[in-house]
CSV table of C-alpha atoms and ligand atoms in Angstrom, one decimal:
chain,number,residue,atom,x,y,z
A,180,UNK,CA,8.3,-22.0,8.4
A,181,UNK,CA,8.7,-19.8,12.0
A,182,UNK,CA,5.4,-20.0,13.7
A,183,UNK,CA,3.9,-16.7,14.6
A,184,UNK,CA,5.5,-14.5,17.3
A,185,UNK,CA,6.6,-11.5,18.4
A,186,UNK,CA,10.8,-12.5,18.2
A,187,UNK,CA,11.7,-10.0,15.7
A,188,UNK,CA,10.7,-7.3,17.4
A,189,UNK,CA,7.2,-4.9,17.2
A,190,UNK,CA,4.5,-6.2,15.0
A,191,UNK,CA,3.5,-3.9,11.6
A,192,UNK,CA,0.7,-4.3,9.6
A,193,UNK,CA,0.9,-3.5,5.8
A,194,UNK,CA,-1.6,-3.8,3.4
A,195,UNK,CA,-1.7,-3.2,-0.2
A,196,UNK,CA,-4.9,-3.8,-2.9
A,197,UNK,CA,-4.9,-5.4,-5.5
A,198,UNK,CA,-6.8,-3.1,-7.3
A,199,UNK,CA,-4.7,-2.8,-10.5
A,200,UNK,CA,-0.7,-2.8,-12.0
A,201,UNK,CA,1.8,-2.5,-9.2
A,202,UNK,CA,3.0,0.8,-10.2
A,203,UNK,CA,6.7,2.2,-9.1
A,204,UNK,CA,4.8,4.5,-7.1
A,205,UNK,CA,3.6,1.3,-4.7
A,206,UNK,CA,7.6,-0.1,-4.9
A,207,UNK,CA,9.1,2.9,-3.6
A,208,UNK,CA,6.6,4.0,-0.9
A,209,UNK,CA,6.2,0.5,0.6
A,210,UNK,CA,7.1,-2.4,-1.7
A,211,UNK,CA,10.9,-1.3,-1.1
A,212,UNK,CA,10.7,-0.9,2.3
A,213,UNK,CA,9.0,-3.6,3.3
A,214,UNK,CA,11.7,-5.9,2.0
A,215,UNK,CA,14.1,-4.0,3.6
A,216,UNK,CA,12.8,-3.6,7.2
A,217,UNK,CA,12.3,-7.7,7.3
A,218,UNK,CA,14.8,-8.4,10.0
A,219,UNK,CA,13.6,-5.3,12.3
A,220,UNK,CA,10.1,-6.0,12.5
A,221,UNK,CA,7.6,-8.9,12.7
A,222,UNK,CA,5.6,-7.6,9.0
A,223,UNK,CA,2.0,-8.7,8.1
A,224,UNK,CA,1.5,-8.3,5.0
A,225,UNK,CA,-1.7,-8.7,3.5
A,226,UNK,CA,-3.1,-8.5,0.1
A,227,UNK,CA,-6.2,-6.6,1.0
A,228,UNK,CA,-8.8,-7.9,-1.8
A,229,UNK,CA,-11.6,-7.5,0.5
A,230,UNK,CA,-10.6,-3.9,0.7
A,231,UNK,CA,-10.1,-3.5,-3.2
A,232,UNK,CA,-13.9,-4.7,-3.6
A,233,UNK,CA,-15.2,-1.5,-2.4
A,234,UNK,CA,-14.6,-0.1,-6.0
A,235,UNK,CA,-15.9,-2.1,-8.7
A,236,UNK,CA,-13.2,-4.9,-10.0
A,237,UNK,CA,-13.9,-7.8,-12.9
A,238,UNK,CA,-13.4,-11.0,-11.1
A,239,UNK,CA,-11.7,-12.3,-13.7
A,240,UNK,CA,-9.3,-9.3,-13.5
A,241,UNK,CA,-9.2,-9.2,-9.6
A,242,UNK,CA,-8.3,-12.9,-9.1
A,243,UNK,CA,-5.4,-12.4,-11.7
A,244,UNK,CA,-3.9,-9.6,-9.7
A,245,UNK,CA,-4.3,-11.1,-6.9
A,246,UNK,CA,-1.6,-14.1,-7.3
A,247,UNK,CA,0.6,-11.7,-9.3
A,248,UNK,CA,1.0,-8.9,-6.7
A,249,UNK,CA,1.8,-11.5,-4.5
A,250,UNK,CA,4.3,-12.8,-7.0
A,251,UNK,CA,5.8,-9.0,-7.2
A,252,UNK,CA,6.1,-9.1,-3.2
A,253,UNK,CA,7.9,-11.8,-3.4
A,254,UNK,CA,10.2,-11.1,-6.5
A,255,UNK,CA,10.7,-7.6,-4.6
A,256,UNK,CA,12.3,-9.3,-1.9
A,257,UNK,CA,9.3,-10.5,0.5
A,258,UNK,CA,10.4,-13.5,1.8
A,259,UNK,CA,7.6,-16.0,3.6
A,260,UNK,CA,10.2,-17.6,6.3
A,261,UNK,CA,10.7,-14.3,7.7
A,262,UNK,CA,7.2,-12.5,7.5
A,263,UNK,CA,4.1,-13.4,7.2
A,264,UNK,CA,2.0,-13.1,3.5
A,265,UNK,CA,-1.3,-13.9,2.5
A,266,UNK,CA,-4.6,-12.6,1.5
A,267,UNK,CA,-7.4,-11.1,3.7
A,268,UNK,CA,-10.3,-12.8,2.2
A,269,UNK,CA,-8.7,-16.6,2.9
A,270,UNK,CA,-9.3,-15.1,6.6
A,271,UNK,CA,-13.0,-14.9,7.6
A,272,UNK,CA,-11.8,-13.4,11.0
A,273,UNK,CA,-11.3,-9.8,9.3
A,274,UNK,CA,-14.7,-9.4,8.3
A,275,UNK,CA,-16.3,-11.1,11.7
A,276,UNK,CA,-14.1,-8.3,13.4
A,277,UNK,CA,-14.8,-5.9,10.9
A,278,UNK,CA,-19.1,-6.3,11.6
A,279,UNK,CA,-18.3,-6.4,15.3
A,280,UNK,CA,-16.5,-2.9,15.3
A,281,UNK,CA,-19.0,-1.6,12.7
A,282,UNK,CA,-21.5,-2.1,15.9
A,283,UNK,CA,-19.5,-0.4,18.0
A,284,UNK,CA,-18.5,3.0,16.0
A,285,UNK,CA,-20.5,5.4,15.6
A,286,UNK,CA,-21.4,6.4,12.2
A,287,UNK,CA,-20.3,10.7,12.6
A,288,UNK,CA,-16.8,9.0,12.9
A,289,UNK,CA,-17.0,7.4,9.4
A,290,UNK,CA,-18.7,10.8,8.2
A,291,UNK,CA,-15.8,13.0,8.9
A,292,UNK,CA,-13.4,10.5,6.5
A,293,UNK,CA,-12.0,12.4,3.5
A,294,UNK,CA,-10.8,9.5,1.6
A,295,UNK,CA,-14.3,8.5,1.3
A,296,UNK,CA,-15.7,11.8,0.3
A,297,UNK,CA,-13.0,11.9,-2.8
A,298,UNK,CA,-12.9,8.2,-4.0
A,299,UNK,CA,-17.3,8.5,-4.0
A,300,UNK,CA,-16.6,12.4,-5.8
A,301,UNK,CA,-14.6,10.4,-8.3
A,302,UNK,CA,-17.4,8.1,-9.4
A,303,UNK,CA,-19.8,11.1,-9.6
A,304,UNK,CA,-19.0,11.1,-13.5
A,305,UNK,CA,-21.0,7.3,-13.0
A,306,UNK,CA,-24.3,8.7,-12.1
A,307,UNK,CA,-24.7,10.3,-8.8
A,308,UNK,CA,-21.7,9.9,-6.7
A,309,UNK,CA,-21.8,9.9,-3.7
A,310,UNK,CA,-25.3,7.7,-3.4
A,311,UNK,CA,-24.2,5.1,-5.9
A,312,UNK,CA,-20.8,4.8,-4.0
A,313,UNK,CA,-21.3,1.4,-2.2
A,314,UNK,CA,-21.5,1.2,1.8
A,315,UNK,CA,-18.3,-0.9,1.7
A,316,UNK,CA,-16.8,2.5,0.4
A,317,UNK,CA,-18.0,3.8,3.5
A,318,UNK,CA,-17.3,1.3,5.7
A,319,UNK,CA,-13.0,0.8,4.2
A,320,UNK,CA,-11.8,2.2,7.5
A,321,UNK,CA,-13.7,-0.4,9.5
A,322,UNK,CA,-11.9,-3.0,7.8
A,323,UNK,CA,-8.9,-1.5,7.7
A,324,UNK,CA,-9.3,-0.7,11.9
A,325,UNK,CA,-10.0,-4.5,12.0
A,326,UNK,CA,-7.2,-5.7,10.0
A,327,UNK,CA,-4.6,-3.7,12.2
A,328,UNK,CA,-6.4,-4.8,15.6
A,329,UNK,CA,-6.7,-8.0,14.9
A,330,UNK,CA,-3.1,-8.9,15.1
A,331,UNK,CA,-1.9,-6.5,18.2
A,332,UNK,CA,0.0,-4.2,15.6
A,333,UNK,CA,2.2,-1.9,17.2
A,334,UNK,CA,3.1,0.7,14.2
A,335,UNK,CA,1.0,0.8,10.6
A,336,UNK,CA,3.2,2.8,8.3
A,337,UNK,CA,0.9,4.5,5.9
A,338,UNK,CA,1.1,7.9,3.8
A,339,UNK,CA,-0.4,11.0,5.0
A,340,UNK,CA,-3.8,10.0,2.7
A,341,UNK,CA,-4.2,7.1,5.2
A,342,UNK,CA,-2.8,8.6,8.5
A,343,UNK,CA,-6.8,9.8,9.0
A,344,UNK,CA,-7.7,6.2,9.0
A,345,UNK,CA,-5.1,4.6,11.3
A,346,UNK,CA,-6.2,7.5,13.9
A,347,UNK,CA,-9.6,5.9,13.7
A,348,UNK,CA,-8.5,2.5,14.2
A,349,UNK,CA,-7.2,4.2,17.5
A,350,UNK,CA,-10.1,5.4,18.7
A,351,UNK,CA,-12.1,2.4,17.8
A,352,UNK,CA,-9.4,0.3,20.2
A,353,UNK,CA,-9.9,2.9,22.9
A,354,UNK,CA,-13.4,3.0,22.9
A,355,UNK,CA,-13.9,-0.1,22.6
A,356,UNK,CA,-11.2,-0.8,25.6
A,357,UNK,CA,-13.1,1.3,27.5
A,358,UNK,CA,-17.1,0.2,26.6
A,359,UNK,CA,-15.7,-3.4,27.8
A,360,UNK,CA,-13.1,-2.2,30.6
A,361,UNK,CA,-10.4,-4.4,29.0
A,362,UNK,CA,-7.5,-4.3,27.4
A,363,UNK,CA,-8.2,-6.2,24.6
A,364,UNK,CA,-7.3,-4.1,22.0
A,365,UNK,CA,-3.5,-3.0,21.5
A,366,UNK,CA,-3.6,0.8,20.4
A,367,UNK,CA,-1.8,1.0,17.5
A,368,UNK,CA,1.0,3.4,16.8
A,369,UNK,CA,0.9,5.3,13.1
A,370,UNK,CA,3.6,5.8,11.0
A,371,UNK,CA,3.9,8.4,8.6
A,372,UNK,CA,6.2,8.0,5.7
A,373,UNK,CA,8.7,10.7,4.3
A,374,UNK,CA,7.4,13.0,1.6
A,375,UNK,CA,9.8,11.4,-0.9
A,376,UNK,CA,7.7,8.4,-1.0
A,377,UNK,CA,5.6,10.2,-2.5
A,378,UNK,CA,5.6,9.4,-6.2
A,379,UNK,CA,3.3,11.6,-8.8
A,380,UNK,CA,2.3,10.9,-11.8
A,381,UNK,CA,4.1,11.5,-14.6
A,382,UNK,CA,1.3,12.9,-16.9
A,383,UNK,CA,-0.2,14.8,-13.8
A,384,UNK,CA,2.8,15.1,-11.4
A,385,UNK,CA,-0.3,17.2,-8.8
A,386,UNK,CA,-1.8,13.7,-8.4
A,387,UNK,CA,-0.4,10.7,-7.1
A,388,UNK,CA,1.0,7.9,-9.1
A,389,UNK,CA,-2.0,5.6,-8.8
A,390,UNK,CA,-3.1,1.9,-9.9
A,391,UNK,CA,-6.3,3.5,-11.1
A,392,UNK,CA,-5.0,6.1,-12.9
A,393,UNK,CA,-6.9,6.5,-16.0
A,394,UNK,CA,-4.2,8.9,-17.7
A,395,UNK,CA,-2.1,6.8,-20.3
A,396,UNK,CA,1.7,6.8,-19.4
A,397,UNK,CA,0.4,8.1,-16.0
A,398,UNK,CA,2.4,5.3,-13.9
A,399,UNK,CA,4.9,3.3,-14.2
A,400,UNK,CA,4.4,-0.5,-14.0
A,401,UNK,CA,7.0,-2.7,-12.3
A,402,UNK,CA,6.2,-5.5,-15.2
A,403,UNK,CA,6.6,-2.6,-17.8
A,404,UNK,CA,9.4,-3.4,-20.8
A,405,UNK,CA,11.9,-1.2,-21.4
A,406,UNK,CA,10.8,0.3,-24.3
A,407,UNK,CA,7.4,1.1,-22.4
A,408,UNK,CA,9.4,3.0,-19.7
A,409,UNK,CA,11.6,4.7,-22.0
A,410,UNK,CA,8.4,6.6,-23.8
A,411,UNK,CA,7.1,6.9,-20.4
A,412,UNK,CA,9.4,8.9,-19.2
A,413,UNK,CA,10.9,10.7,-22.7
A,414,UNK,CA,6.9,11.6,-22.5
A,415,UNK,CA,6.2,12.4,-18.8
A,416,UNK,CA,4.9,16.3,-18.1
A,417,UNK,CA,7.7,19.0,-16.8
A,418,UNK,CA,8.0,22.6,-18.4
A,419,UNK,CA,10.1,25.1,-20.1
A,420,UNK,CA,12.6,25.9,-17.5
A,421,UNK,CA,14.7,23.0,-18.6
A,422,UNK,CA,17.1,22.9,-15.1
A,423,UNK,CA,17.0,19.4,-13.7
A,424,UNK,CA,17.2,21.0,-9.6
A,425,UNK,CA,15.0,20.2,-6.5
A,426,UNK,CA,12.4,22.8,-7.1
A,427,UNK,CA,9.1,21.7,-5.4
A,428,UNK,CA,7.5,24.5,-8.0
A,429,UNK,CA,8.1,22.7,-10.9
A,430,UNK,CA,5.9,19.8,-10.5
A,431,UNK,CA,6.8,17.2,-12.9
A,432,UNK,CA,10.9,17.3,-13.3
A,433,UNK,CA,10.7,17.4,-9.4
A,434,UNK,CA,9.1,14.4,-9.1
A,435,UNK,CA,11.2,12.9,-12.0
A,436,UNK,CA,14.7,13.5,-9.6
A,437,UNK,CA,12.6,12.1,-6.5
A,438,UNK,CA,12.2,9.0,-8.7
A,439,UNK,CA,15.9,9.4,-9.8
A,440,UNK,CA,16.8,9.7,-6.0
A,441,UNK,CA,15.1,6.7,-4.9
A,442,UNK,CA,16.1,4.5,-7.5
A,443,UNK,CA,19.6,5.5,-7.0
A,444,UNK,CA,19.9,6.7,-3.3
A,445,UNK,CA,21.9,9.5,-4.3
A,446,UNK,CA,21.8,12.9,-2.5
A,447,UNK,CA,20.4,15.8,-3.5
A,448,UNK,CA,23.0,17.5,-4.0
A,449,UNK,CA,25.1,15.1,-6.1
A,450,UNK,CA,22.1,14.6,-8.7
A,451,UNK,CA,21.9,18.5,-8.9
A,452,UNK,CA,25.8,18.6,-9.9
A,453,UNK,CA,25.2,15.8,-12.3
A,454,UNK,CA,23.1,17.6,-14.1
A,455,UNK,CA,24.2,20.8,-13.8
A,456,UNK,CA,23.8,22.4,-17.6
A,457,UNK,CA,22.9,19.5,-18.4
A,458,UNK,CA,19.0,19.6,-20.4
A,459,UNK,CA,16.1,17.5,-19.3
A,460,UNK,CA,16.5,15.6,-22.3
A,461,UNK,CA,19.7,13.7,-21.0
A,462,UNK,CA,18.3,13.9,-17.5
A,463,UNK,CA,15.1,11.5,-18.8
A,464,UNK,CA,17.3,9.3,-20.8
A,465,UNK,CA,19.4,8.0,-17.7
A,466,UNK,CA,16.7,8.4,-15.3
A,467,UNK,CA,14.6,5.5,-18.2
A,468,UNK,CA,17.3,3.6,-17.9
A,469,UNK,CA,17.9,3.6,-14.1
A,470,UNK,CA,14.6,2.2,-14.1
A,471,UNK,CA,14.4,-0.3,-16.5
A,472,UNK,CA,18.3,-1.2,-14.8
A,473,UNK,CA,16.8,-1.5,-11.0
A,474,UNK,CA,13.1,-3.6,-12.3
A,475,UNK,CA,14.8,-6.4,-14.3
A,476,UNK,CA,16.0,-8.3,-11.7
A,477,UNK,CA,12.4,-8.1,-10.2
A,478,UNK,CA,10.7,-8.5,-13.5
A,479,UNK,CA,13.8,-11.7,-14.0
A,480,UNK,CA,12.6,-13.3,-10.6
A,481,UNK,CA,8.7,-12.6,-10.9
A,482,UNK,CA,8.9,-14.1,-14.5
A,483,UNK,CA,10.4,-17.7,-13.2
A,484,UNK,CA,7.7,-18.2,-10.2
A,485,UNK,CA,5.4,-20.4,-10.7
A,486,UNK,CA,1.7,-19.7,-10.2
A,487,UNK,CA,1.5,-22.4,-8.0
A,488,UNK,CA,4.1,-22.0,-5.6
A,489,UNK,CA,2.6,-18.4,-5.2
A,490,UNK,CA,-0.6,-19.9,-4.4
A,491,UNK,CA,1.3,-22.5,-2.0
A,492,UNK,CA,3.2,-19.5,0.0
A,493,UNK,CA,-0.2,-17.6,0.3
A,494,UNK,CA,-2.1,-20.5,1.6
A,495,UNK,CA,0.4,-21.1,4.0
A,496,UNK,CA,1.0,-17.6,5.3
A,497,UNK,CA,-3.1,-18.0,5.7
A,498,UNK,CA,-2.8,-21.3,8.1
A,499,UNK,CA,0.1,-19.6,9.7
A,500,UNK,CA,-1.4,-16.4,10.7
A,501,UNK,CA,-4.5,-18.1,11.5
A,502,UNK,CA,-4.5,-18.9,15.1
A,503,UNK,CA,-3.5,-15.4,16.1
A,504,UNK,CA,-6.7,-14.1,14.3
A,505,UNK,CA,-9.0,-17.0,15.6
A,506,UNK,CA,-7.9,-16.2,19.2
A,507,UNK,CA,-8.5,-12.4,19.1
A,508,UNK,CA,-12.2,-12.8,17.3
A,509,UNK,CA,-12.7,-15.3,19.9
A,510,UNK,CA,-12.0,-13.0,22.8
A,511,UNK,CA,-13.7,-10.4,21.6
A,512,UNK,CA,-16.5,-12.4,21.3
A,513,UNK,CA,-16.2,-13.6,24.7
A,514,UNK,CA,-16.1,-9.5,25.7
A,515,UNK,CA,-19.4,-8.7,24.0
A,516,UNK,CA,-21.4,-12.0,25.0
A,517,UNK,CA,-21.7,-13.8,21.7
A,518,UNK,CA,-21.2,-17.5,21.1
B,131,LIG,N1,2.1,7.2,-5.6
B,131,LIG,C1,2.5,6.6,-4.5
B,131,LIG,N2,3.7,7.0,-3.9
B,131,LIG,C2,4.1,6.4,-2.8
B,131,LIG,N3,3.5,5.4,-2.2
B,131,LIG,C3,2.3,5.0,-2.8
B,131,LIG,N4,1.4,4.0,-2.4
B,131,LIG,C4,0.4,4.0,-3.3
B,131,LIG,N5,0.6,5.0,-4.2
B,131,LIG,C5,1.8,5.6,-3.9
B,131,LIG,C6,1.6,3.1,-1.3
B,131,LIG,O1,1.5,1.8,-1.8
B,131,LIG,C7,0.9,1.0,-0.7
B,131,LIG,C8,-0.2,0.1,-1.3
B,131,LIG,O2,-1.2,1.0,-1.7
B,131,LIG,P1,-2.7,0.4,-1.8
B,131,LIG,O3,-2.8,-0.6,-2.8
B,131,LIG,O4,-3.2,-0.1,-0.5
B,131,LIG,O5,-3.7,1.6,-2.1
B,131,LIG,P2,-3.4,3.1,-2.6
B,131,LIG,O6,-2.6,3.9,-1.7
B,131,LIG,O7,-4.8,3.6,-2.9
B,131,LIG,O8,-2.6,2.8,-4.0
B,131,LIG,P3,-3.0,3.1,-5.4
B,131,LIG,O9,-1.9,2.6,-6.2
B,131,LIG,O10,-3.3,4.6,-5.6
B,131,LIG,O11,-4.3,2.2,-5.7
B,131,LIG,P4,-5.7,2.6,-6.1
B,131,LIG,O12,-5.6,3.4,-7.4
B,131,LIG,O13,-6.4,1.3,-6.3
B,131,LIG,O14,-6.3,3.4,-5.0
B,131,LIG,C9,0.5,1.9,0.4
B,131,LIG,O15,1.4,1.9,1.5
B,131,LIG,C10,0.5,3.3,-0.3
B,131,LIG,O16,0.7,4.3,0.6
């Protein structure tokens, strides 16, 4: 296995939660690209569990989804010798880092999140919302600021809904740069992903496809069957107009062609002449089986891992990222005066 360094050019951090299915919406906004920017950049990937505890999860459930988003990463193309896999809770570093910014940032900045204020409006239908939301709710960006600076990240490609909380991470480094009058923090650089990786769902194409989607046929799965995609999509929202063109306006059949378009990296334009006269009907047909045609050789290589040499990669990703994590707690501790 390479050892950890900074060969293949800048450093990015990804994370992604194992929270739920790993929906189409997750393959084509990051998944997908991940695999395919391997050889430009030194990746972290990390299956942030720690981060998925701050909603509540069934253990039995979480530990499941654990290994087998993992397994998806790698039947998507993820592949261990050139980047770096594992999961944030085998690494004690992110939470000692995340505690020592927590001390260190003040609490308006955490106030002014918006991610926060919708995930604890969401659980309002619980009890009282935002009260019985837990402080780990509050305190997600905090993690996710120590996850990034822990490994000198250069660029953290996130969507827009996360772009508030890779700005933070920011300041944090450059406050905390500038408390200590070191430079021991790298200030990360964000990313912001195009608006076609933006996948909606297809029962409410206003929201984003989402693993926690309560709305049935809402998402696509990647370990859906066929026949589960097919009344997925023959079912998924769009309206009377029945034109399959680009027209942000009509919600749903807009965000059935950006699905179209990713899976088959046509142009625009091309798809719109397809179709042209052409009903929605036939338009969902193909686009079901464009799908179930680009997840079965994922679904063929996730179905012949076996659990434990999933477990094996993510251990070792663990003891290879290790060192780099140690060292950074270790100088920050050094910084602060502790130990
Ligand atoms: N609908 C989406 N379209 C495009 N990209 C998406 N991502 C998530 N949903 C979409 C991207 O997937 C990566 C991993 O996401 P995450 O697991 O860290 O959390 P999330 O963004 O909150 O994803 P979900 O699926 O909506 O999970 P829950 O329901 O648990 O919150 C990220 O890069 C994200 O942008």
């Amino acid at each position: 296995m390479k050892p950890f360094d900074r060969t293949q050019g800048k450093r990015v951090f990804s994370g992604i939660q194992p929270s739920g299915d790993v929906h189409i919406g997750n393959y084509l906004g990051a998944i997908k690209n991940w695999a395919e920017s391997q050889d430009e950049y030194d990746n972290i990937f990390c299956i942030v569990d720690l981060h998925a505890i701050t909603v509540k999860q069934d253990p039995k459930i979480l530990k499941k989804k654990i290994r087998e988003i993992a397994g998806l990463l790698l039947a998507c193309g993820i592949d261990p010798k050139k980047s770096s896999l594992f999961v944030q809770s085998h690494l004690a570093a992110h939470t000692e880092l995340s505690w020592i910014l927590n001390c260190f940032t003040p609490m308006g900045w955490l106030e002014k999140m918006t991610q926060f204020k919708e995930k604890s409006e969401g659980q309002a239908c619980l009890s009282t919302g935002r009260e019985r939301a837990s402080v780990g709710l509050f305190d997600y960006p905090i993690l996710m600021a120590a996850d990034i600076l822990l490994y000198e990240t250069d660029i953290v490609p996130v969507g827009e809904d996360q772009s508030q909380h890779v700005e933070l991470a920011r300041d944090i480094a450059k406050r905390f740069n500038v408390i200590f009058d070191s430079n021991i923090f790298k200030i990360p650089e964000v990313k912001i992903k195009k608006e076609t990786a933006r996948i909606m769902g297809l029962q409410n194409p206003e929201k984003k496809m989402s693993k926690s989607s309560e709305l049935a046929g809402d998402s696509i799965l990647l370990l859906d069957s066929p026949d589960a995609i097919r009344e997925k999509i023959m079912k998924a929202k769009t309206d009377s107009f029945n034109e399959v063109n680009f027209d942000k306006e009509r919600a749903g059949i807009y965000n059935l062609l950006v699905i179209y378009e990713s899976f088959s990296e046509m142009g625009r334009g091309d798809i719109e002449t397809k179709y042209e006269g052409k009903g929605y009907a036939e338009f969902k047909k193909d686009l079901a089986e464009l799908v179930i045609e680009k997840l079965e050789p994922i679904q063929e290589k996730y179905n012949k891992l076996p659990e434990s040499e999933i477990d094996k990669i993510l251990q070792d990703g663990a003891e290879k990222i290790r060192p780099m994590a140690e060292k950074k707690i270790k100088e920050v501790k050094e910084v602060i005066g502790l130990g």
